[in-house]
Tab-separated table of C-alpha atoms and ligand atoms in Angstrom:
chain	number	residue	atom	x	y	z
Q	22	MET	CA	31.455	48.556	12.841
Q	23	ALA	CA	28.715	48.346	15.434
Q	24	LYS	CA	29.235	47.335	19.040
Q	25	VAL	CA	25.976	45.991	20.441
Q	26	LEU	CA	25.184	45.623	24.145
Q	27	VAL	CA	22.260	43.378	25.070
Q	28	PHE	CA	20.414	43.218	28.376
Q	29	ALA	CA	20.096	39.450	28.828
Q	30	GLU	CA	16.932	39.089	30.850
Q	31	GLN	CA	16.626	36.252	33.331
Q	32	ARG	CA	14.019	35.372	35.902
Q	33	GLU	CA	14.695	32.936	38.736
Q	34	ASN	CA	18.124	32.410	37.221
Q	35	LYS	CA	16.716	31.104	33.947
Q	36	LEU	CA	17.380	32.959	30.717
Q	37	LYS	CA	14.254	34.160	28.992
Q	38	SER	CA	13.791	32.928	25.431
Q	39	TYR	CA	13.592	36.547	24.269
Q	40	ALA	CA	17.008	37.253	25.856
Q	41	LEU	CA	18.474	34.773	23.376
Q	42	GLU	CA	16.490	36.396	20.566
Q	43	ALA	CA	17.941	39.796	21.529
Q	44	VAL	CA	21.487	38.386	21.635
Q	45	SER	CA	20.974	36.817	18.188
Q	46	ALA	CA	19.591	40.095	16.823
Q	47	GLY	CA	22.640	41.873	18.238
Q	48	ARG	CA	24.924	39.272	16.712
Q	49	ALA	CA	23.308	39.700	13.293
Q	50	ILE	CA	24.082	43.418	13.422
Q	51	ALA	CA	27.599	42.793	14.719
Q	52	ASP	CA	28.284	40.225	11.970
Q	53	ALA	CA	26.955	42.477	9.210
Q	54	SER	CA	29.107	45.390	10.349
Q	55	GLY	CA	32.197	43.545	11.570
Q	56	GLY	CA	31.384	44.547	15.127
Q	57	GLU	CA	30.864	42.789	18.441
Q	58	VAL	CA	27.950	41.728	20.626
Q	59	ILE	CA	28.220	41.913	24.395
Q	60	ALA	CA	25.531	40.545	26.704
Q	61	CYS	CA	24.959	41.848	30.213
Q	62	LEU	CA	23.614	39.481	32.878
Q	63	VAL	CA	22.143	41.088	35.979
Q	64	GLY	CA	21.058	39.177	39.083
Q	65	ASN	CA	22.318	36.984	41.889
Q	66	GLY	CA	24.015	33.664	41.121
Q	67	VAL	CA	23.632	34.269	37.394
Q	68	LYS	CA	27.223	33.683	36.264
Q	69	GLY	CA	26.383	30.137	35.136
Q	70	LEU	CA	24.010	31.546	32.518
Q	71	ALA	CA	26.860	33.194	30.607
Q	72	GLU	CA	27.617	29.990	28.697
Q	73	GLY	CA	24.080	29.925	27.284
Q	74	LEU	CA	24.530	33.464	25.990
Q	75	GLY	CA	27.836	32.559	24.358
Q	76	LYS	CA	26.045	29.771	22.470
Q	77	TYR	CA	23.709	32.333	20.948
Q	78	GLY	CA	26.464	34.608	19.753
Q	79	ALA	CA	27.551	36.801	22.672
Q	80	GLN	CA	31.286	37.353	22.242
Q	81	LYS	CA	31.596	38.840	25.704
Q	82	VAL	CA	29.308	38.487	28.716
Q	83	LEU	CA	29.383	41.140	31.423
Q	84	VAL	CA	28.178	39.682	34.705
Q	85	ALA	CA	26.716	41.793	37.512
Q	86	ASP	CA	26.291	39.140	40.187
Q	87	ASP	CA	25.231	40.633	43.494
Q	88	GLY	CA	22.895	39.637	46.343
Q	89	ARG	CA	21.209	43.041	46.107
Q	90	LEU	CA	20.187	42.211	42.544
Q	91	SER	CA	18.467	38.909	43.322
Q	92	ALA	CA	14.994	40.438	43.049
Q	93	TYR	CA	14.286	42.766	40.138
Q	94	SER	CA	14.758	46.395	41.111
Q	95	PRO	CA	14.151	48.879	38.247
Q	96	SER	CA	16.594	51.544	39.372
Q	97	ALA	CA	19.328	49.122	40.427
Q	98	TYR	CA	19.115	47.174	37.159
Q	99	ALA	CA	19.191	50.444	35.183
Q	100	THR	CA	22.253	51.598	37.143
Q	101	VAL	CA	24.014	48.341	36.298
Q	102	MET	CA	23.114	48.691	32.614
Q	103	THR	CA	24.370	52.284	32.680
Q	104	ALA	CA	27.671	51.041	34.133
Q	105	ALA	CA	27.839	48.504	31.279
Q	106	ILE	CA	27.266	51.293	28.757
Q	107	GLU	CA	29.970	53.437	30.365
Q	108	SER	CA	32.427	50.567	30.355
Q	109	GLU	CA	31.749	49.344	26.785
Q	110	ASN	CA	30.673	52.507	24.952
Q	111	PRO	CA	28.334	50.570	22.624
Q	112	ASP	CA	26.707	51.940	19.462
Q	113	VAL	CA	23.511	49.987	20.069
Q	114	VAL	CA	21.774	48.737	23.223
Q	115	PHE	CA	18.999	46.136	23.035
Q	116	PHE	CA	16.435	45.175	25.653
Q	117	SER	CA	13.438	42.881	25.140
Q	118	ALA	CA	10.013	44.481	24.971
Q	119	SER	CA	9.000	42.383	27.976
Q	120	ALA	CA	7.501	43.735	31.214
Q	121	MET	CA	11.025	44.044	32.657
Q	122	GLY	CA	12.632	45.372	29.486
Q	123	ARG	CA	9.958	48.015	28.990
Q	124	ASP	CA	10.599	49.161	32.547
Q	125	VAL	CA	14.364	49.130	32.706
Q	126	ALA	CA	15.112	50.404	29.161
Q	127	PRO	CA	13.680	53.947	29.552
Q	128	LEU	CA	15.254	54.261	33.005
Q	129	THR	CA	18.611	53.263	31.558
Q	130	ALA	CA	18.103	55.688	28.659
Q	131	ILE	CA	17.588	58.557	31.122
Q	132	LYS	CA	20.650	57.599	33.154
Q	133	ALA	CA	22.761	57.187	30.001
Q	134	GLY	CA	21.484	60.414	28.442
Q	135	THR	CA	19.948	58.803	25.375
Q	136	SER	CA	16.498	57.807	24.101
Q	137	VAL	CA	14.763	54.489	23.488
Q	138	VAL	CA	12.653	53.217	20.587
Q	139	ALA	CA	10.035	50.760	21.781
Q	140	ASP	CA	8.818	47.463	20.415
Q	141	ILE	CA	10.883	47.130	17.264
Q	142	VAL	CA	10.447	44.254	14.803
Q	143	ALA	CA	13.533	44.795	12.609
Q	144	ALA	CA	16.905	46.498	12.945
Q	145	GLU	CA	19.808	47.179	10.618
Q	146	TRP	CA	23.073	49.045	11.149
Q	147	GLN	CA	23.534	51.667	8.431
Q	148	GLY	CA	27.191	52.513	8.972
Q	149	ASP	CA	26.705	55.268	11.526
Q	150	TYR	CA	23.136	54.920	12.718
Q	151	LEU	CA	20.592	52.222	13.525
Q	152	GLU	CA	17.580	51.846	11.266
Q	153	ILE	CA	14.634	50.165	12.930
Q	154	LYS	CA	11.117	49.167	11.978
Q	155	ARG	CA	8.231	49.288	14.439
Q	156	PRO	CA	4.479	48.824	14.061
Q	157	VAL	CA	2.195	51.869	14.400
Q	158	TYR	CA	-1.567	52.502	14.175
Q	159	ALA	CA	-2.364	49.284	16.018
Q	160	GLY	CA	-0.217	47.248	13.629
Q	161	LYS	CA	-1.778	48.664	10.458
Q	162	ALA	CA	1.461	50.292	9.289
Q	163	PHE	CA	5.182	50.160	9.946
Q	164	LEU	CA	7.424	53.073	10.715
Q	165	LYS	CA	11.082	53.114	9.695
Q	166	VAL	CA	13.119	55.192	12.112
Q	167	ALA	CA	16.724	56.313	11.829
Q	168	VAL	CA	18.021	56.293	15.385
Q	169	ASN	CA	20.865	58.784	15.539
Q	170	SER	CA	21.305	58.920	19.315
Q	171	LYS	CA	24.383	57.311	20.804
Q	172	PRO	CA	23.938	54.664	21.963
Q	173	ALA	CA	20.885	53.817	19.879
Q	174	MET	CA	18.604	52.034	22.322
Q	175	ALA	CA	15.607	49.848	21.503
Q	176	THR	CA	13.293	47.217	22.947
Q	177	LEU	CA	12.753	44.163	20.740
Q	178	ARG	CA	9.332	42.573	20.370
Q	179	PRO	CA	9.532	38.971	21.643
Q	180	ASN	CA	9.087	36.070	19.205
Q	181	VAL	CA	9.988	38.202	16.172
Q	182	PHE	CA	13.795	37.955	15.970
Q	183	PRO	CA	14.960	34.346	15.600
Q	184	ALA	CA	17.273	32.944	18.298
Q	185	GLU	CA	20.135	31.300	16.422
Q	186	GLU	CA	22.761	29.072	17.929
Q	187	LYS	CA	26.378	29.904	17.052
Q	188	SER	CA	29.604	28.151	17.812
Q	189	GLY	CA	31.897	29.782	20.342
Q	190	ASP	CA	31.913	30.861	23.953
Q	191	GLY	CA	31.528	34.331	25.306
Q	192	THR	CA	34.369	35.686	27.408
Q	193	VAL	CA	32.993	36.279	30.903
Q	194	VAL	CA	33.925	39.586	32.519
Q	195	GLU	CA	32.787	40.805	35.936
Q	196	LEU	CA	31.195	44.204	35.646
Q	197	SER	CA	31.997	46.790	38.295
Q	198	PHE	CA	29.181	49.076	39.350
Q	199	ASN	CA	28.050	51.107	42.351
Q	200	LEU	CA	24.551	50.949	43.752
Q	201	SER	CA	23.282	53.808	45.895
Q	202	ASP	CA	20.589	53.608	48.594
Q	203	ASP	CA	18.266	55.335	46.107
Q	204	ASP	CA	18.782	52.484	43.639
Q	205	LEU	CA	17.488	50.047	46.225
Q	206	LYS	CA	14.501	52.047	47.446
Q	207	VAL	CA	12.033	49.747	45.723
Q	208	LYS	CA	12.149	46.334	47.394
Q	209	VAL	CA	10.301	43.204	46.352
Q	210	THR	CA	8.851	41.805	49.573
Q	211	ASP	CA	6.852	38.932	48.133
Q	212	THR	CA	6.426	37.140	44.817
Q	213	GLN	CA	3.277	35.177	44.050
Q	214	MET	CA	3.644	32.895	41.097
Q	215	LYS	CA	0.629	32.316	38.897
Q	216	SER	CA	-0.644	28.790	39.412
Q	217	GLY	CA	-0.941	26.398	36.476
Q	218	GLY	CA	1.743	25.042	34.236
Q	219	ARG	CA	0.889	26.979	31.072
Q	220	PRO	CA	3.522	29.151	29.412
Q	221	GLU	CA	3.547	32.897	29.898
Q	222	LEU	CA	1.544	34.723	27.212
Q	223	THR	CA	4.376	36.838	25.838
Q	224	GLU	CA	6.696	33.839	25.580
Q	225	ALA	CA	4.266	31.229	24.297
Q	226	GLY	CA	4.776	29.742	20.855
Q	227	ILE	CA	1.039	28.980	20.668
Q	228	ILE	CA	-1.853	30.958	22.208
Q	229	VAL	CA	-5.512	30.034	22.350
Q	230	SER	CA	-7.593	33.114	23.135
Q	231	GLY	CA	-11.233	33.469	24.053
Q	232	GLY	CA	-13.444	36.544	23.742
Q	233	ARG	CA	-17.020	37.537	24.510
Q	234	GLY	CA	-18.167	34.631	22.350
Q	235	MET	CA	-17.076	32.322	25.181
Q	236	GLY	CA	-20.293	33.362	26.909
Q	237	GLY	CA	-18.953	33.235	30.473
Q	238	PRO	CA	-16.015	32.151	32.652
Q	239	GLU	CA	-17.497	28.673	33.113
Q	240	ASN	CA	-16.877	27.911	29.416
Q	241	TYR	CA	-13.117	28.616	29.354
Q	242	PRO	CA	-12.249	24.940	30.027
Q	243	VAL	CA	-13.227	24.394	26.366
Q	244	ILE	CA	-10.270	26.461	25.134
Q	245	GLU	CA	-8.060	25.500	28.100
Q	246	ALA	CA	-8.326	21.860	27.022
Q	247	LEU	CA	-7.097	22.751	23.514
Q	248	ALA	CA	-4.363	24.963	25.004
Q	249	ASP	CA	-3.146	22.103	27.203
Q	250	THR	CA	-3.108	19.676	24.285
Q	251	LEU	CA	-0.987	22.121	22.281
Q	252	GLY	CA	1.189	23.289	25.202
Q	253	ALA	CA	-0.235	26.755	24.630
Q	254	ALA	CA	-0.985	29.807	26.769
Q	255	VAL	CA	-4.539	31.070	27.217
Q	256	GLY	CA	-5.357	34.656	26.264
Q	257	ALA	CA	-8.483	36.798	26.269
Q	258	SER	CA	-10.017	39.859	24.657
Q	259	ARG	CA	-10.739	42.956	26.680
Q	260	ALA	CA	-14.471	42.192	26.558
Q	261	ALA	CA	-13.791	38.946	28.427
Q	262	VAL	CA	-11.485	40.690	30.893
Q	263	ASP	CA	-13.838	43.620	31.499
Q	264	ALA	CA	-16.648	41.146	32.178
Q	265	GLY	CA	-14.454	39.671	34.939
Q	266	TRP	CA	-14.191	36.291	33.180
Q	267	ARG	CA	-10.390	36.398	32.926
Q	268	PRO	CA	-7.621	38.286	34.763
Q	269	HIS	CA	-6.136	41.376	33.137
Q	270	SER	CA	-2.822	39.530	32.825
Q	271	ASP	CA	-4.501	37.405	30.094
Q	272	GLN	CA	-5.583	40.396	28.003
Q	273	VAL	CA	-4.161	40.666	24.516
Q	274	GLY	CA	-4.292	43.981	22.700
Q	275	GLN	CA	-3.611	47.675	22.799
Q	276	THR	CA	-4.222	47.941	26.539
Q	277	GLY	CA	-3.100	44.381	27.259
Q	278	LYS	CA	-0.136	42.336	26.115
Q	279	THR	CA	1.510	42.305	22.712
Q	280	VAL	CA	2.139	38.770	21.581
Q	281	SER	CA	3.811	37.261	18.506
Q	282	PRO	CA	3.383	33.492	18.758
Q	283	ASN	CA	3.831	31.088	15.878
Q	284	LEU	CA	0.141	30.250	16.151
Q	285	TYR	CA	-2.703	32.380	17.571
Q	286	ILE	CA	-6.131	30.757	17.757
Q	287	ALA	CA	-8.851	33.379	18.322
Q	288	CYS	CA	-12.126	31.890	19.554
Q	289	GLY	CA	-15.250	34.050	19.763
Q	290	ILE	CA	-13.221	37.212	19.168
Q	291	SER	CA	-14.554	39.716	16.616
Q	292	GLY	CA	-11.171	41.227	15.715
Q	293	ALA	CA	-11.507	44.833	16.894
Q	294	ILE	CA	-8.518	46.972	15.927
Q	295	GLN	CA	-7.457	47.236	19.577
Q	296	HIS	CA	-7.294	43.453	19.835
Q	297	LEU	CA	-5.414	43.153	16.529
Q	298	ALA	CA	-2.862	45.639	17.864
Q	299	GLY	CA	-1.666	42.968	20.278
Q	300	MET	CA	-1.608	39.900	18.058
Q	301	SER	CA	-1.483	40.774	14.363
Q	302	SER	CA	2.235	40.002	14.155
Q	303	SER	CA	1.548	36.341	15.035
Q	304	LYS	CA	2.985	34.034	12.381
Q	305	TYR	CA	-0.279	32.124	11.770
Q	306	ILE	CA	-3.706	33.270	12.909
Q	307	VAL	CA	-6.639	30.898	13.128
Q	308	ALA	CA	-10.079	32.366	13.815
Q	309	VAL	CA	-13.135	30.491	15.026
Q	310	ASN	CA	-16.243	32.653	14.799
Q	311	LYS	CA	-19.863	32.021	13.979
Q	312	ASP	CA	-20.165	35.314	12.110
Q	313	PRO	CA	-18.649	35.010	8.602
Q	314	GLU	CA	-18.407	38.821	8.453
Q	315	ALA	CA	-16.331	39.100	11.646
Q	316	PRO	CA	-13.282	41.349	10.946
Q	317	ILE	CA	-10.937	38.778	12.493
Q	318	PHE	CA	-11.267	36.763	9.263
Q	319	LYS	CA	-9.519	39.614	7.400
Q	320	VAL	CA	-6.288	38.957	9.293
Q	321	ALA	CA	-6.714	35.198	9.756
Q	322	ASP	CA	-4.618	32.738	7.755
Q	323	TYR	CA	-7.234	30.067	8.445
Q	324	GLY	CA	-10.849	30.829	9.336
Q	325	ILE	CA	-13.464	28.465	10.646
Q	326	VAL	CA	-17.046	29.749	10.528
Q	327	GLY	CA	-18.922	27.920	13.236
Q	328	ASP	CA	-19.911	27.630	16.853
Q	329	LEU	CA	-16.739	27.508	18.918
Q	330	PHE	CA	-18.342	25.054	21.337
Q	331	GLU	CA	-18.525	22.563	18.475
Q	332	VAL	CA	-15.382	23.554	16.589
Q	333	VAL	CA	-12.841	23.824	19.444
Q	334	PRO	CA	-13.477	20.307	20.880
Q	335	GLU	CA	-13.082	18.946	17.330
Q	336	LEU	CA	-9.778	20.827	16.949
Q	337	ASP	CA	-8.684	19.390	20.289
Q	338	LYS	CA	-9.580	15.870	19.188
Q	339	ALA	CA	-7.733	16.282	15.882
Q	340	ALA	CA	-4.681	17.792	17.624
Q	341	LYS	CA	-4.565	14.885	20.098
Q	342	GLN	CA	-4.745	12.360	17.243
Q	343	LEU	CA	-1.944	14.118	15.369
Q	344	LEU	CA	0.251	14.371	18.457
Q	345	GLU	CA	-0.250	10.677	19.232
Q	346	LYS	CA	1.161	9.711	15.827
M	25	FAD	C1	-8.944	52.529	24.179
M	25	FAD	C2	-9.390	51.121	23.950
M	25	FAD	C3	-8.491	50.104	24.224
M	25	FAD	C4	-8.878	48.780	24.027
M	25	FAD	N1	-7.979	47.777	24.286
M	25	FAD	C5	-8.311	46.505	23.992
M	25	FAD	C6	-7.380	45.429	24.163
M	25	FAD	O1	-6.252	45.621	24.651
M	25	FAD	N2	-7.761	44.187	23.831
M	25	FAD	C7	-9.007	43.906	23.316
M	25	FAD	O2	-9.288	42.736	23.036
M	25	FAD	N3	-9.902	44.888	23.163
M	25	FAD	C8	-9.603	46.177	23.503
M	25	FAD	N4	-10.539	47.143	23.368
M	25	FAD	C9	-11.930	46.742	23.104
M	25	FAD	C10	-12.206	46.437	21.662
M	25	FAD	O3	-12.596	47.615	20.993
M	25	FAD	C11	-13.376	45.423	21.553
M	25	FAD	O4	-14.500	45.915	22.238
M	25	FAD	C12	-13.044	44.051	22.132
M	25	FAD	O5	-11.829	43.592	21.605
M	25	FAD	C13	-14.155	43.076	21.778
M	25	FAD	O6	-13.897	41.847	22.348
M	25	FAD	P1	-14.506	40.526	21.686
M	25	FAD	O7	-14.005	40.406	20.298
M	25	FAD	O8	-14.245	39.413	22.636
M	25	FAD	O9	-16.077	40.821	21.741
M	25	FAD	P2	-17.093	41.124	20.582
M	25	FAD	O10	-16.632	42.235	19.717
M	25	FAD	O11	-18.419	41.242	21.203
M	25	FAD	O12	-17.043	39.826	19.665
M	25	FAD	C14	-17.487	38.577	20.083
M	25	FAD	C15	-17.397	37.669	18.872
M	25	FAD	O13	-17.728	36.351	19.275
M	25	FAD	C16	-18.466	35.753	18.221
M	25	FAD	N5	-19.249	34.669	18.827
M	25	FAD	C17	-20.249	34.735	19.729
M	25	FAD	N6	-20.641	33.526	20.107
M	25	FAD	C18	-19.866	32.637	19.418
M	25	FAD	C19	-19.797	31.232	19.386
M	25	FAD	N7	-20.568	30.456	20.159
M	25	FAD	N8	-18.907	30.655	18.548
M	25	FAD	C20	-18.098	31.396	17.754
M	25	FAD	N9	-18.115	32.745	17.757
M	25	FAD	C21	-18.992	33.358	18.589
M	25	FAD	C22	-19.297	36.865	17.641
M	25	FAD	O14	-19.682	36.571	16.309
M	25	FAD	C23	-18.350	38.046	17.739
M	25	FAD	O15	-17.611	38.194	16.534
M	25	FAD	C24	-10.185	48.479	23.569
M	25	FAD	C25	-11.068	49.507	23.283
M	25	FAD	C26	-10.666	50.823	23.476
M	25	FAD	C27	-11.642	51.910	23.152
């Protein structure tokens, strides 16, 4: 019987899609073992989000609603999660492998005296330990790990675990916790939102990425047009980022972001192992490259050999026609 605690990430008082995925993953483990899944909401004015977590299977929602938690503070959030662990004594603790989750999970692990397995893509309760699967060697192989620490803590790769609606409401419980001055040493003084209405890379269901084959920053509107037609995010290879064509926040790969969209369209990207490390778990990969020998075609589900400046506008036209129907 596994008791699973899930850090339910929110930003600007909106639940992240991967928070629901993590709750559903927790629920799957709880259901298989006759256990329970408890979500923990941390922030200011976040109580209203508890209902949404109940819909995705949280049987209990711990709420840490406090003005001091309105902006993300790594130490404060980790202290709250540690209080949740102390109060619930879970067997398993899940975070998302998002920027926030990757930050707060190891801090919580230190405070709770356990360890954390990063970026998992599967998890199963084996009676008295958690068995997880995570990619290694830039996605070329998978490692199965038996996590014996208590609680077993892991970050879940976004867009891998399905978010599944369940019937039922989660019981809302206010979590008591104490924050010290040290917890609040790091203060967010300003937040600058990225302009443009495109989805965030790690959350996007569709990504259109451009590499060195784009030829320069002035050509990105070609893939941006397709991205906007599809409601997609725009990504880039490191070559494009290093050339200063795109910001580092757009970089996909080993030293950039790990993404797992339903559809990844790689334009003018050769498919270096370091790039594949960040996108090979995408459900469908489409590659547009003028070199038929480009390694990206080895991982692509659909490959188009051609000049991206001819192919991508055609894809855009076809997508628009389909969407109009
Ligand atoms: C430690 C380390 C970490 C790294 N981390 C990352 C990372 O996080 N992400 C990452 O992406 N890379 C990373 N790299 C770099 C990686 O090794 C590659 O150099 C990089 O991914 C290449 O980017 P690219 O595919 O855009 O460029 P290239 O390899 O130069 O490929 C460009 C492709 O565009 C095609 N092309 C050119 N013109 C056109 C056209 N008009 N139409 C269609 N196709 C065209 C070419 O045929 C070619 O295949 C890392 C490297 C190291 C050593």
